[in-house]
Structure formats: structure tokens, C-alpha cells
Amino acid sequence: MTSKPLNQYTEICRDAIKSTSAKLSKNFENLLLEILLLYMVIQRKVNFTQMERYGSHDEQTYRNNFGLKRPKCIDWLKFNVALADRYFGKSGRKAIAIDPSYISKSGKKTPHVGSFWSGCAGAARHGLEIMGIGLIDIDVHDCIMLRAHQTPNSKELNLRNKSMVDHYISVVKRYRKELLKLSTIIVADAYFSTSTFVNGIKEQGFSLISRFRDNACLFYVYDGPRTGMRGRPKVKDGKIDLENLDYARMEKMEMKRGEGTAHTLIAYSKALKCKVRLVIWQMPNGKKKLFFSTDITLSGDEVLLFYRTRFQIEFCFRDAKTYTGLMHCQARDKWKLDFAFNASFASLNVAKVMMKEIGMEYSMSSFKSLMVNTYLVKRIFDACGYNPNRTLISKIFKELFCLQRKAA
């Protein structure tokens, strides 16, 4: 009774490991299960020192196993795909969401440390950056993180003669085989709405859903008769003036979520040099936002739903930084950092799956309090060496397990 939530959490992790078909040693598998549990039950900073205090091994054991390289280490992408299948189910309209996130890190000796953009600070800050890859489902309206990949700093990219966008394309290419099994659609913010990125992922078999900048140059598509004259057929039929839209060429959309009005059409983008499915959303304050998909077979509703669901990856970053120690790793080895980032997201995914299966409303604050209290109660009784009488003190157990639970 005292360890039921802990056992259920561990079993979800074990099932995901089996689904990866990973050939792990028994010792490392048991340690991995313990590490994923510690990410959820450690209350403050999740680092090697705290793991020694809460866990059953010394600090050096955790340090050494965080630095394992493939094939000895777990394949985090396959691990999280197994959790996504369990959380979303096989059906549903899914897409790959990508987004970089700043990780605070001091010092000068950490691999890839440099100056990266921090959205919270609204400026470039010294530290690290990870490219987060998640799987979103517009029917469930949620996200499961699949992989975190660290970004090289500007000096390293210059030595490789690469831009930041080139690196992001290479990350997609690295995990292309597994990602294509999930979806051919990538959803990203306006930073990625460039011809370089669109053409780069198109070569890998992906299409992009994103948002144009407000000053994007767009044209109506010519759908009149062919002239039969020599030369390239006419494609553009006048520039789209956002202040004076031609609603006769557009289809009005039904706004199921949000305020304002939206219209959709097939348009030609000068920057991307291709046709796109364009959604023009006019907000109540009069401003217009331009969403698009390079896959013109998608409907305007799907484009808008996919882009709105993309924001769920931001909540994954928030919860991982707040509750599962995404910012806490003190290591300066790239393999240990990679392990720490992905273990943080994996523990968050396991928590989501468990909350869904026990019928608990999503709240990482409440779930973490439940796991911490359960773990501490179990440790106390294990230290005492007695098995409690569940009939006599069942009420006390419930009070202890639910202590300090609150909505996030």
C-alpha cells in the first residue's frame, strides 16, 4: 500500500524500456528505473549529490552511468515514442513540434556553452541551448517530448561553416527515420519560416506548419485559363493587401476556439517560392496573424489547430524546468548533459501517462507532491523495519499521501 504509486510509475518506465527492444544490462536497467523515479521524488535540485541522498547508490555511480554512450545507453526517442503511443493511442492527427530552449549554465568549460537567446529574459544569455522535439496531437491537444539535442555555440558553427538553421535541419535529419513513422508534418514558430529551413526539411520528406512575419510578401494564385503562349505559366495574380483583403477569393473559417475571424486560401509566398495553405486570422483588436502550411492539401482548420497545439511544447519546457530538474545538471560532459536533459523529459512523460491512467487531473504540482510524500512515507517505514497495519491507519496514509497537494 505504501509504495503503490511508486510501483505504478516504475512499471510504466519498465514497459517503455521493453518497447524499445534495447539490450541493456540488468544492472543499468534497474539503475535507470531508479534514476527516473528520483527525478520525480527529489524536491529541490535534481543533481548527483541529491541522488545519493535520496537513492540507493553513491554519487559516483550516478555520475558514471550518466556518461554511458550508445549502445549501452537507452534510446530516448524510442522510449518516449512508446510512452506517446500509450498516452495518445495509435489514432489521431499528429505532428512533430520543434522548439529551442535556453538552459542556464555558468562556467567556460562545458561543451557548447555560449550565448543563446532566452525568451524569458528577452535577450541573449550565457549558457546552453537544447532543441526540443515533441509529438503533438490536435485531438488530445497535448504534447509528449521525444528528444532533446544540444545546440553548438556560434563559434563552433562558424568552424563548421554552418548557420543555426543548418544545425536545426541536421537535427531533423538525424532523427528522420523514426520521426517519419510518426508524422510528415513539422510545426515550428515564425523563426523557422525561411526558405532555407523549408527546403532543408522538404528534402527529408517533411512539410512545415508555421507563422509568417507580419510583413510577409504574399500573392493570390492565378487560377484562370492558360494563354497557350510561350514561357512560364502565370502563377501570381496580384499581391495580397492585408488592409484590403479580397474576401471573394477566400473561404471563411468557423472559429471554434478563440475570438476574431479567420479566412483561408491557397497563396504564393515570395520568400519560400512556393504555394502555401494560408490562414489569415484577424484578432478583435484589428491585428492580423498569418499561419501557413507548405502542404496545401491540409485544411485551414487543421493548420490553425496544429499551430495552436504547438504551444504545448512550451508547457513541457516549463514543467520540466520547474519539476523535473531540466536546469539542474552540474555535469560538464556532453554525454552526461544529454542523459540529464532527456531523463528530465522522460520522467515528465511518465508522469503524464500515469496521471491519465489513474484518472487524475493534470497538475505536475499535485502529482509531484503525491510522489514525494509516498516516497518519504515508504522510506520511513523501511527504516523502521515494520509493516504497517493498513486497516488501522488507512486514513493516516491518505492524509500523508495528499499532504500539500494543490493545483498547478
Short mmCIF file of C-alpha atoms in Angstrom, two decimals:
data_model
loop_
_atom_site.label_atom_id
_atom_site.label_comp_id
_atom_site.label_asym_id
_atom_site.label_seq_id
_atom_site.Cartn_x
_atom_site.Cartn_y
_atom_site.Cartn_z
CA MET A 1 0.00 0.00 0.00
CA THR A 2 2.79 2.40 0.91
CA SER A 3 4.50 2.08 -2.46
CA LYS A 4 1.63 1.58 -4.91
CA PRO A 5 2.12 4.92 -6.78
CA LEU A 6 5.88 4.32 -6.89
CA ASN A 7 5.42 0.80 -8.28
CA GLN A 8 2.97 2.02 -10.92
CA TYR A 9 5.39 4.76 -12.01
CA THR A 10 8.24 2.22 -12.23
CA GLU A 11 6.13 -0.27 -14.21
CA ILE A 12 5.30 2.40 -16.82
CA CYS A 13 9.03 3.05 -17.20
CA ARG A 14 9.80 -0.67 -17.45
CA ASP A 15 7.16 -1.21 -20.13
CA ALA A 16 8.57 1.68 -22.17
CA ILE A 17 12.09 0.21 -21.92
CA LYS A 18 10.81 -3.17 -23.17
CA SER A 19 9.12 -1.46 -26.11
CA THR A 20 12.45 -0.03 -27.27
CA SER A 21 13.94 -3.53 -27.63
CA ALA A 22 17.08 -2.10 -26.05
CA LYS A 23 19.72 -4.62 -24.98
CA LEU A 24 20.57 -3.13 -21.60
CA SER A 25 22.37 -4.85 -18.78
CA LYS A 26 20.17 -5.76 -15.83
CA ASN A 27 22.18 -3.53 -13.50
CA PHE A 28 21.87 -0.49 -15.77
CA GLU A 29 18.15 -1.09 -16.36
CA ASN A 30 17.48 -1.17 -12.61
CA LEU A 31 19.58 1.94 -12.11
CA LEU A 32 17.76 3.71 -14.95
CA LEU A 33 14.39 2.93 -13.34
CA GLU A 34 15.68 4.34 -10.07
CA ILE A 35 17.01 7.49 -11.76
CA LEU A 36 13.69 8.21 -13.49
CA LEU A 37 11.91 7.79 -10.15
CA LEU A 38 14.41 10.09 -8.41
CA TYR A 39 13.71 12.80 -10.97
CA MET A 40 10.13 12.78 -9.70
CA VAL A 41 10.70 12.44 -5.93
CA ILE A 42 13.65 14.80 -5.35
CA GLN A 43 12.11 18.02 -4.11
CA ARG A 44 14.79 20.57 -4.89
CA LYS A 45 17.73 20.46 -7.31
CA VAL A 46 18.00 17.17 -9.17
CA ASN A 47 21.76 16.62 -9.20
CA PHE A 48 24.18 13.81 -8.35
CA THR A 49 24.54 14.88 -4.70
CA GLN A 50 20.77 14.83 -4.16
CA MET A 51 20.52 11.46 -5.93
CA GLU A 52 22.95 9.96 -3.40
CA ARG A 53 20.79 11.31 -0.54
CA TYR A 54 17.51 10.02 -1.93
CA GLY A 55 18.72 6.95 -3.83
CA SER A 56 20.42 3.66 -3.02
CA HIS A 57 23.80 4.30 -4.75
CA ASP A 58 26.68 6.66 -4.19
CA GLU A 59 27.22 9.86 -6.16
CA GLN A 60 29.98 8.45 -8.37
CA THR A 61 27.76 5.60 -9.57
CA TYR A 62 25.20 8.05 -10.89
CA ARG A 63 27.91 10.19 -12.50
CA ASN A 64 29.47 7.23 -14.29
CA ASN A 65 26.19 5.87 -15.64
CA PHE A 66 25.04 9.27 -16.89
CA GLY A 67 28.05 9.28 -19.21
CA LEU A 68 27.37 5.97 -20.97
CA LYS A 69 27.39 6.10 -24.77
CA ARG A 70 25.37 4.07 -27.22
CA PRO A 71 24.63 1.16 -27.46
CA LYS A 72 25.00 0.82 -23.68
CA CYS A 73 22.62 3.73 -23.02
CA ILE A 74 18.88 3.90 -23.63
CA ASP A 75 17.45 5.17 -26.92
CA TRP A 76 15.41 8.07 -25.56
CA LEU A 77 13.50 8.65 -28.78
CA LYS A 78 12.12 5.10 -28.89
CA PHE A 79 11.46 5.20 -25.14
CA ASN A 80 9.33 8.32 -25.47
CA VAL A 81 7.58 7.08 -28.62
CA ALA A 82 6.38 4.09 -26.59
CA LEU A 83 5.02 6.49 -23.95
CA ALA A 84 3.38 8.62 -26.66
CA ASP A 85 1.60 5.57 -28.08
CA ARG A 86 0.33 4.77 -24.61
CA TYR A 87 -0.76 8.35 -23.94
CA PHE A 88 -2.27 9.33 -27.32
CA GLY A 89 -3.15 5.95 -28.79
CA LYS A 90 -2.34 4.84 -32.33
CA SER A 91 -5.00 7.01 -33.99
CA GLY A 92 -5.26 10.79 -34.04
CA ARG A 93 -3.89 13.70 -36.03
CA LYS A 94 -0.28 14.13 -35.00
CA ALA A 95 2.67 16.34 -35.92
CA ILE A 96 6.28 16.87 -34.86
CA ALA A 97 6.78 20.06 -32.84
CA ILE A 98 10.27 21.56 -32.56
CA ASP A 99 11.45 24.44 -30.44
CA PRO A 100 14.83 25.54 -29.00
CA SER A 101 15.05 26.35 -25.30
CA TYR A 102 17.69 28.17 -23.26
CA ILE A 103 19.38 26.32 -20.36
CA SER A 104 21.19 28.37 -17.75
CA LYS A 105 24.81 27.26 -17.28
CA SER A 106 27.79 29.07 -15.75
CA GLY A 107 31.47 28.49 -16.47
CA LYS A 108 33.51 28.24 -19.66
CA LYS A 109 34.48 24.56 -19.92
CA THR A 110 31.09 22.99 -20.60
CA PRO A 111 30.74 21.65 -24.18
CA HIS A 112 28.78 24.01 -26.50
CA VAL A 113 28.42 26.72 -23.85
CA GLY A 114 27.95 30.16 -25.37
CA SER A 115 25.49 32.97 -25.90
CA PHE A 116 21.92 31.89 -26.73
CA TRP A 117 18.59 33.61 -26.93
CA SER A 118 16.45 33.42 -23.80
CA GLY A 119 12.76 34.05 -24.39
CA CYS A 120 12.09 34.72 -20.70
CA ALA A 121 14.85 37.33 -20.49
CA GLY A 122 14.11 38.73 -23.96
CA ALA A 123 17.84 38.84 -24.66
CA ALA A 124 20.86 36.62 -25.34
CA ARG A 125 22.29 34.98 -22.21
CA HIS A 126 25.37 32.89 -21.39
CA GLY A 127 24.51 29.21 -21.13
CA LEU A 128 23.34 26.27 -23.24
CA GLU A 129 20.56 25.59 -25.70
CA ILE A 130 18.68 22.42 -26.49
CA MET A 131 16.49 21.69 -29.48
CA GLY A 132 13.36 20.05 -28.13
CA ILE A 133 11.47 17.60 -30.36
CA GLY A 134 7.94 16.71 -29.30
CA LEU A 135 4.92 14.86 -30.65
CA ILE A 136 1.64 16.79 -30.58
CA ASP A 137 -1.90 15.52 -31.10
CA ILE A 138 -4.51 18.11 -32.06
CA ASP A 139 -7.37 15.86 -30.95
CA VAL A 140 -5.94 15.39 -27.44
CA HIS A 141 -4.41 18.90 -27.51
CA ASP A 142 -1.23 17.86 -25.72
CA CYS A 143 2.46 17.13 -26.30
CA ILE A 144 4.86 14.32 -25.40
CA MET A 145 8.56 15.19 -25.58
CA LEU A 146 10.57 12.82 -27.79
CA ARG A 147 14.16 14.05 -27.72
CA ALA A 148 16.41 16.88 -26.60
CA HIS A 149 19.51 17.66 -28.68
CA GLN A 150 22.13 20.19 -27.60
CA THR A 151 22.96 23.13 -29.89
CA PRO A 152 26.61 24.11 -30.64
CA ASN A 153 27.58 27.71 -29.94
CA SER A 154 28.20 30.28 -32.67
CA LYS A 155 31.98 29.76 -32.75
CA GLU A 156 31.61 26.03 -33.29
CA LEU A 157 29.03 26.58 -36.03
CA ASN A 158 31.33 29.04 -37.78
CA LEU A 159 34.15 26.49 -37.75
CA ARG A 160 31.79 24.00 -39.40
CA ASN A 161 30.66 26.69 -41.86
CA LYS A 162 27.07 26.23 -40.70
CA SER A 163 24.31 28.58 -39.60
CA MET A 164 21.95 27.92 -36.70
CA VAL A 165 19.19 26.99 -39.15
CA ASP A 166 21.54 24.49 -40.84
CA HIS A 167 22.10 22.86 -37.46
CA TYR A 168 18.36 22.59 -36.79
CA ILE A 169 17.94 20.91 -40.19
CA SER A 170 20.71 18.45 -39.32
CA VAL A 171 18.88 17.57 -36.07
CA VAL A 172 15.73 16.74 -38.04
CA LYS A 173 17.84 14.71 -40.47
CA ARG A 174 19.50 12.81 -37.60
CA TYR A 175 16.17 11.53 -36.26
CA ARG A 176 14.41 11.46 -39.63
CA LYS A 177 13.81 7.70 -39.80
CA GLU A 178 11.89 7.48 -36.52
CA LEU A 179 10.09 10.80 -36.96
CA LEU A 180 8.68 9.92 -40.37
CA LYS A 181 6.95 6.91 -38.79
CA LEU A 182 5.03 9.35 -36.58
CA SER A 183 4.20 12.22 -38.94
CA THR A 184 5.40 14.08 -42.02
CA ILE A 185 4.37 17.45 -40.58
CA ILE A 186 6.73 19.67 -38.59
CA VAL A 187 5.28 22.56 -36.61
CA ALA A 188 7.53 25.45 -35.55
CA ASP A 189 7.35 29.15 -34.74
CA ALA A 190 7.97 32.09 -37.07
CA TYR A 191 11.79 31.84 -36.75
CA PHE A 192 11.70 28.74 -38.97
CA SER A 193 9.57 30.26 -41.75
CA THR A 194 12.55 30.65 -44.10
CA SER A 195 13.28 29.08 -47.47
CA THR A 196 16.47 27.51 -46.09
CA PHE A 197 14.63 25.56 -43.42
CA VAL A 198 11.60 24.73 -45.60
CA ASN A 199 13.76 23.36 -48.41
CA GLY A 200 16.02 21.55 -45.92
CA ILE A 201 13.22 19.57 -44.29
CA LYS A 202 11.46 19.07 -47.62
CA GLU A 203 14.47 17.05 -48.76
CA GLN A 204 13.93 14.84 -45.70
CA GLY A 205 10.27 14.27 -46.55
CA PHE A 206 8.64 16.79 -44.19
CA SER A 207 6.29 19.72 -44.69
CA LEU A 208 6.15 22.77 -42.40
CA ILE A 209 3.36 24.49 -40.50
CA SER A 210 4.45 27.84 -39.13
CA ARG A 211 3.63 31.54 -39.00
CA PHE A 212 4.73 34.27 -41.39
CA ARG A 213 6.07 37.55 -40.14
CA ASP A 214 3.57 40.39 -40.34
CA ASN A 215 5.35 41.96 -43.35
CA ALA A 216 5.43 38.78 -45.46
CA CYS A 217 5.08 39.26 -49.21
CA LEU A 218 2.21 37.06 -50.42
CA PHE A 219 0.30 36.82 -53.69
CA TYR A 220 -3.03 35.46 -54.82
CA VAL A 221 -2.68 32.37 -57.01
CA TYR A 222 -3.77 32.67 -60.64
CA ASP A 223 -6.40 30.05 -61.45
CA GLY A 224 -7.59 31.40 -64.81
CA PRO A 225 -7.24 29.79 -68.25
CA ARG A 226 -3.86 29.09 -69.78
CA THR A 227 -2.86 31.57 -72.52
CA GLY A 228 -1.08 28.97 -74.65
CA MET A 229 1.81 31.38 -75.19
CA ARG A 230 5.49 30.54 -74.72
CA GLY A 231 7.13 30.91 -71.33
CA ARG A 232 6.33 30.00 -67.77
CA PRO A 233 2.61 29.77 -66.94
CA LYS A 234 1.26 32.61 -64.83
CA VAL A 235 1.34 31.79 -61.10
CA LYS A 236 0.71 35.08 -59.27
CA ASP A 237 -2.39 37.16 -59.64
CA GLY A 238 -1.82 40.28 -57.57
CA LYS A 239 -0.28 40.97 -54.18
CA ILE A 240 -2.32 40.29 -51.05
CA ASP A 241 -3.01 43.60 -49.32
CA LEU A 242 -3.73 42.77 -45.70
CA GLU A 243 -5.50 46.10 -45.23
CA ASN A 244 -7.85 45.48 -48.19
CA LEU A 245 -8.45 41.75 -48.45
CA ASP A 246 -10.37 40.27 -51.36
CA TYR A 247 -12.75 38.03 -49.42
CA ALA A 248 -14.26 36.68 -52.65
CA ARG A 249 -11.03 34.70 -53.16
CA MET A 250 -11.05 33.27 -49.64
CA GLU A 251 -13.06 30.82 -47.62
CA LYS A 252 -14.33 31.93 -44.23
CA MET A 253 -13.48 29.59 -41.36
CA GLU A 254 -15.60 28.73 -38.37
CA MET A 255 -13.71 29.79 -35.22
CA LYS A 256 -14.30 27.02 -32.69
CA ARG A 257 -11.66 28.32 -30.29
CA GLY A 258 -10.57 31.90 -29.82
CA GLU A 259 -12.03 35.19 -30.86
CA GLY A 260 -11.96 37.10 -34.12
CA THR A 261 -12.44 35.90 -37.68
CA ALA A 262 -10.32 33.70 -39.95
CA HIS A 263 -10.13 33.12 -43.70
CA THR A 264 -8.12 30.60 -45.68
CA LEU A 265 -6.85 30.34 -49.26
CA ILE A 266 -4.03 28.96 -51.38
CA ALA A 267 -1.40 31.70 -51.74
CA TYR A 268 2.07 32.11 -53.21
CA SER A 269 4.93 33.06 -50.90
CA LYS A 270 7.72 35.15 -52.39
CA ALA A 271 10.17 34.20 -49.62
CA LEU A 272 9.50 30.45 -49.79
CA LYS A 273 9.00 30.45 -53.60
CA CYS A 274 6.11 28.01 -53.37
CA LYS A 275 2.37 27.75 -52.86
CA VAL A 276 1.12 27.51 -49.28
CA ARG A 277 -2.13 26.97 -47.47
CA LEU A 278 -2.58 30.38 -45.85
CA VAL A 279 -4.78 31.23 -42.84
CA ILE A 280 -5.38 34.90 -42.09
CA TRP A 281 -6.61 35.37 -38.55
CA GLN A 282 -7.95 38.80 -37.67
CA MET A 283 -7.99 39.37 -33.93
CA PRO A 284 -10.60 41.54 -32.14
CA ASN A 285 -8.03 44.37 -31.83
CA GLY A 286 -7.70 44.52 -35.63
CA LYS A 287 -4.25 42.91 -35.93
CA LYS A 288 -3.77 40.04 -38.36
CA LYS A 289 -1.69 36.88 -37.94
CA LEU A 290 -0.58 34.76 -40.91
CA PHE A 291 -0.34 30.99 -40.47
CA PHE A 292 0.65 28.66 -43.27
CA SER A 293 1.41 25.11 -44.30
CA THR A 294 3.65 24.03 -47.18
CA ASP A 295 1.30 21.04 -47.55
CA ILE A 296 -1.58 22.66 -49.42
CA THR A 297 -3.78 19.54 -49.03
CA LEU A 298 -4.36 20.43 -45.37
CA SER A 299 -7.45 22.43 -44.48
CA GLY A 300 -7.30 25.85 -42.86
CA ASP A 301 -8.80 24.40 -39.66
CA GLU A 302 -6.02 21.82 -39.42
CA VAL A 303 -3.31 24.44 -39.96
CA LEU A 304 -4.71 26.60 -37.18
CA LEU A 305 -5.21 23.65 -34.80
CA PHE A 306 -1.70 22.29 -35.37
CA TYR A 307 -0.09 25.67 -34.76
CA ARG A 308 -2.13 26.32 -31.63
CA THR A 309 -1.28 22.88 -30.26
CA ARG A 310 2.41 23.67 -30.84
CA PHE A 311 2.32 25.79 -27.69
CA GLN A 312 2.02 22.59 -25.64
CA ILE A 313 5.74 22.04 -26.15
CA GLU A 314 6.33 25.32 -24.30
CA PHE A 315 4.41 23.93 -21.33
CA CYS A 316 6.61 20.81 -21.43
CA PHE A 317 9.70 23.01 -21.14
CA ARG A 318 8.07 24.92 -18.27
CA ASP A 319 7.13 21.79 -16.32
CA ALA A 320 10.49 20.10 -16.91
CA LYS A 321 12.37 23.17 -15.67
CA THR A 322 10.08 23.56 -12.65
CA TYR A 323 9.52 19.96 -11.52
CA THR A 324 11.95 17.50 -13.13
CA GLY A 325 15.29 19.29 -12.96
CA LEU A 326 15.90 20.23 -16.59
CA MET A 327 18.15 23.12 -15.48
CA HIS A 328 19.90 21.34 -12.58
CA CYS A 329 22.57 19.07 -14.08
CA GLN A 330 26.04 20.05 -12.83
CA ALA A 331 27.98 17.85 -15.26
CA ARG A 332 30.38 19.25 -17.87
CA ASP A 333 30.42 16.22 -20.16
CA LYS A 334 28.22 16.30 -23.27
CA TRP A 335 27.03 12.71 -22.81
CA LYS A 336 26.06 13.31 -19.18
CA LEU A 337 24.26 16.50 -20.14
CA ASP A 338 22.41 14.69 -22.93
CA PHE A 339 21.37 11.97 -20.49
CA ALA A 340 20.20 14.53 -17.92
CA PHE A 341 18.13 16.57 -20.40
CA ASN A 342 16.39 13.51 -21.81
CA ALA A 343 15.86 11.83 -18.43
CA SER A 344 14.12 15.01 -17.28
CA PHE A 345 11.70 14.92 -20.24
CA ALA A 346 11.21 11.16 -19.91
CA SER A 347 10.16 11.43 -16.26
CA LEU A 348 7.73 14.19 -17.23
CA ASN A 349 6.23 11.95 -19.92
CA VAL A 350 5.85 9.05 -17.49
CA ALA A 351 4.06 11.39 -15.07
CA LYS A 352 1.61 12.41 -17.82
CA VAL A 353 0.86 8.79 -18.68
CA MET A 354 0.35 7.84 -15.04
CA MET A 355 -1.95 10.80 -14.32
CA LYS A 356 -4.09 9.85 -17.30
CA GLU A 357 -4.31 6.19 -16.28
CA ILE A 358 -5.26 6.87 -12.65
CA GLY A 359 -7.82 9.46 -13.74
CA MET A 360 -6.02 12.37 -12.09
CA GLU A 361 -6.49 15.87 -13.46
CA TYR A 362 -3.23 17.13 -14.96
CA SER A 363 -1.24 19.03 -12.35
CA MET A 364 2.50 18.45 -12.03
CA SER A 365 2.50 20.22 -8.66
CA SER A 366 -0.09 17.83 -7.22
CA PHE A 367 1.48 14.76 -8.82
CA LYS A 368 4.96 15.59 -7.59
CA SER A 369 3.64 16.18 -4.06
CA LEU A 370 1.90 12.80 -4.18
CA MET A 371 5.08 11.02 -5.32
CA VAL A 372 7.33 12.82 -2.83
CA ASN A 373 5.02 12.11 0.11
CA THR A 374 4.64 8.47 -0.89
CA TYR A 375 8.39 8.06 -1.24
CA LEU A 376 9.14 9.65 2.13
CA VAL A 377 6.47 7.59 3.92
CA LYS A 378 7.92 4.42 2.39
CA ARG A 379 11.45 5.39 3.41
CA ILE A 380 10.32 5.96 7.00
CA PHE A 381 8.63 2.57 7.29
CA ASP A 382 11.54 0.82 5.55
CA ALA A 383 13.92 2.39 8.05
CA CYS A 384 11.72 1.28 10.96
CA GLY A 385 11.62 -2.30 9.67
CA TYR A 386 7.89 -2.76 10.32
CA ASN A 387 4.95 -3.47 8.03
CA PRO A 388 2.11 -1.08 8.96
CA ASN A 389 -1.42 -2.29 9.58
CA ARG A 390 -3.23 -0.85 6.55
CA THR A 391 -6.68 -1.33 8.15
CA LEU A 392 -5.88 0.69 11.27
CA ILE A 393 -4.00 3.54 9.65
CA SER A 394 -5.51 3.74 6.15
CA LYS A 395 -6.89 7.19 6.95
CA ILE A 396 -3.43 8.37 8.07
CA PHE A 397 -1.92 7.08 4.81
CA LYS A 398 -4.38 9.05 2.74
CA GLU A 399 -3.65 12.22 4.70
CA LEU A 400 0.11 11.74 4.33
CA PHE A 401 -0.08 10.98 0.59
CA CYS A 402 -2.26 14.02 -0.10
CA LEU A 403 -0.28 16.41 2.11
CA GLN A 404 0.48 19.74 0.34
CA ARG A 405 -1.29 18.74 -2.86
CA LYS A 406 -2.54 21.73 -4.78
CA ALA A 407 -3.40 22.78 -8.31
CA ALA A 408 -0.53 23.88 -10.56
#
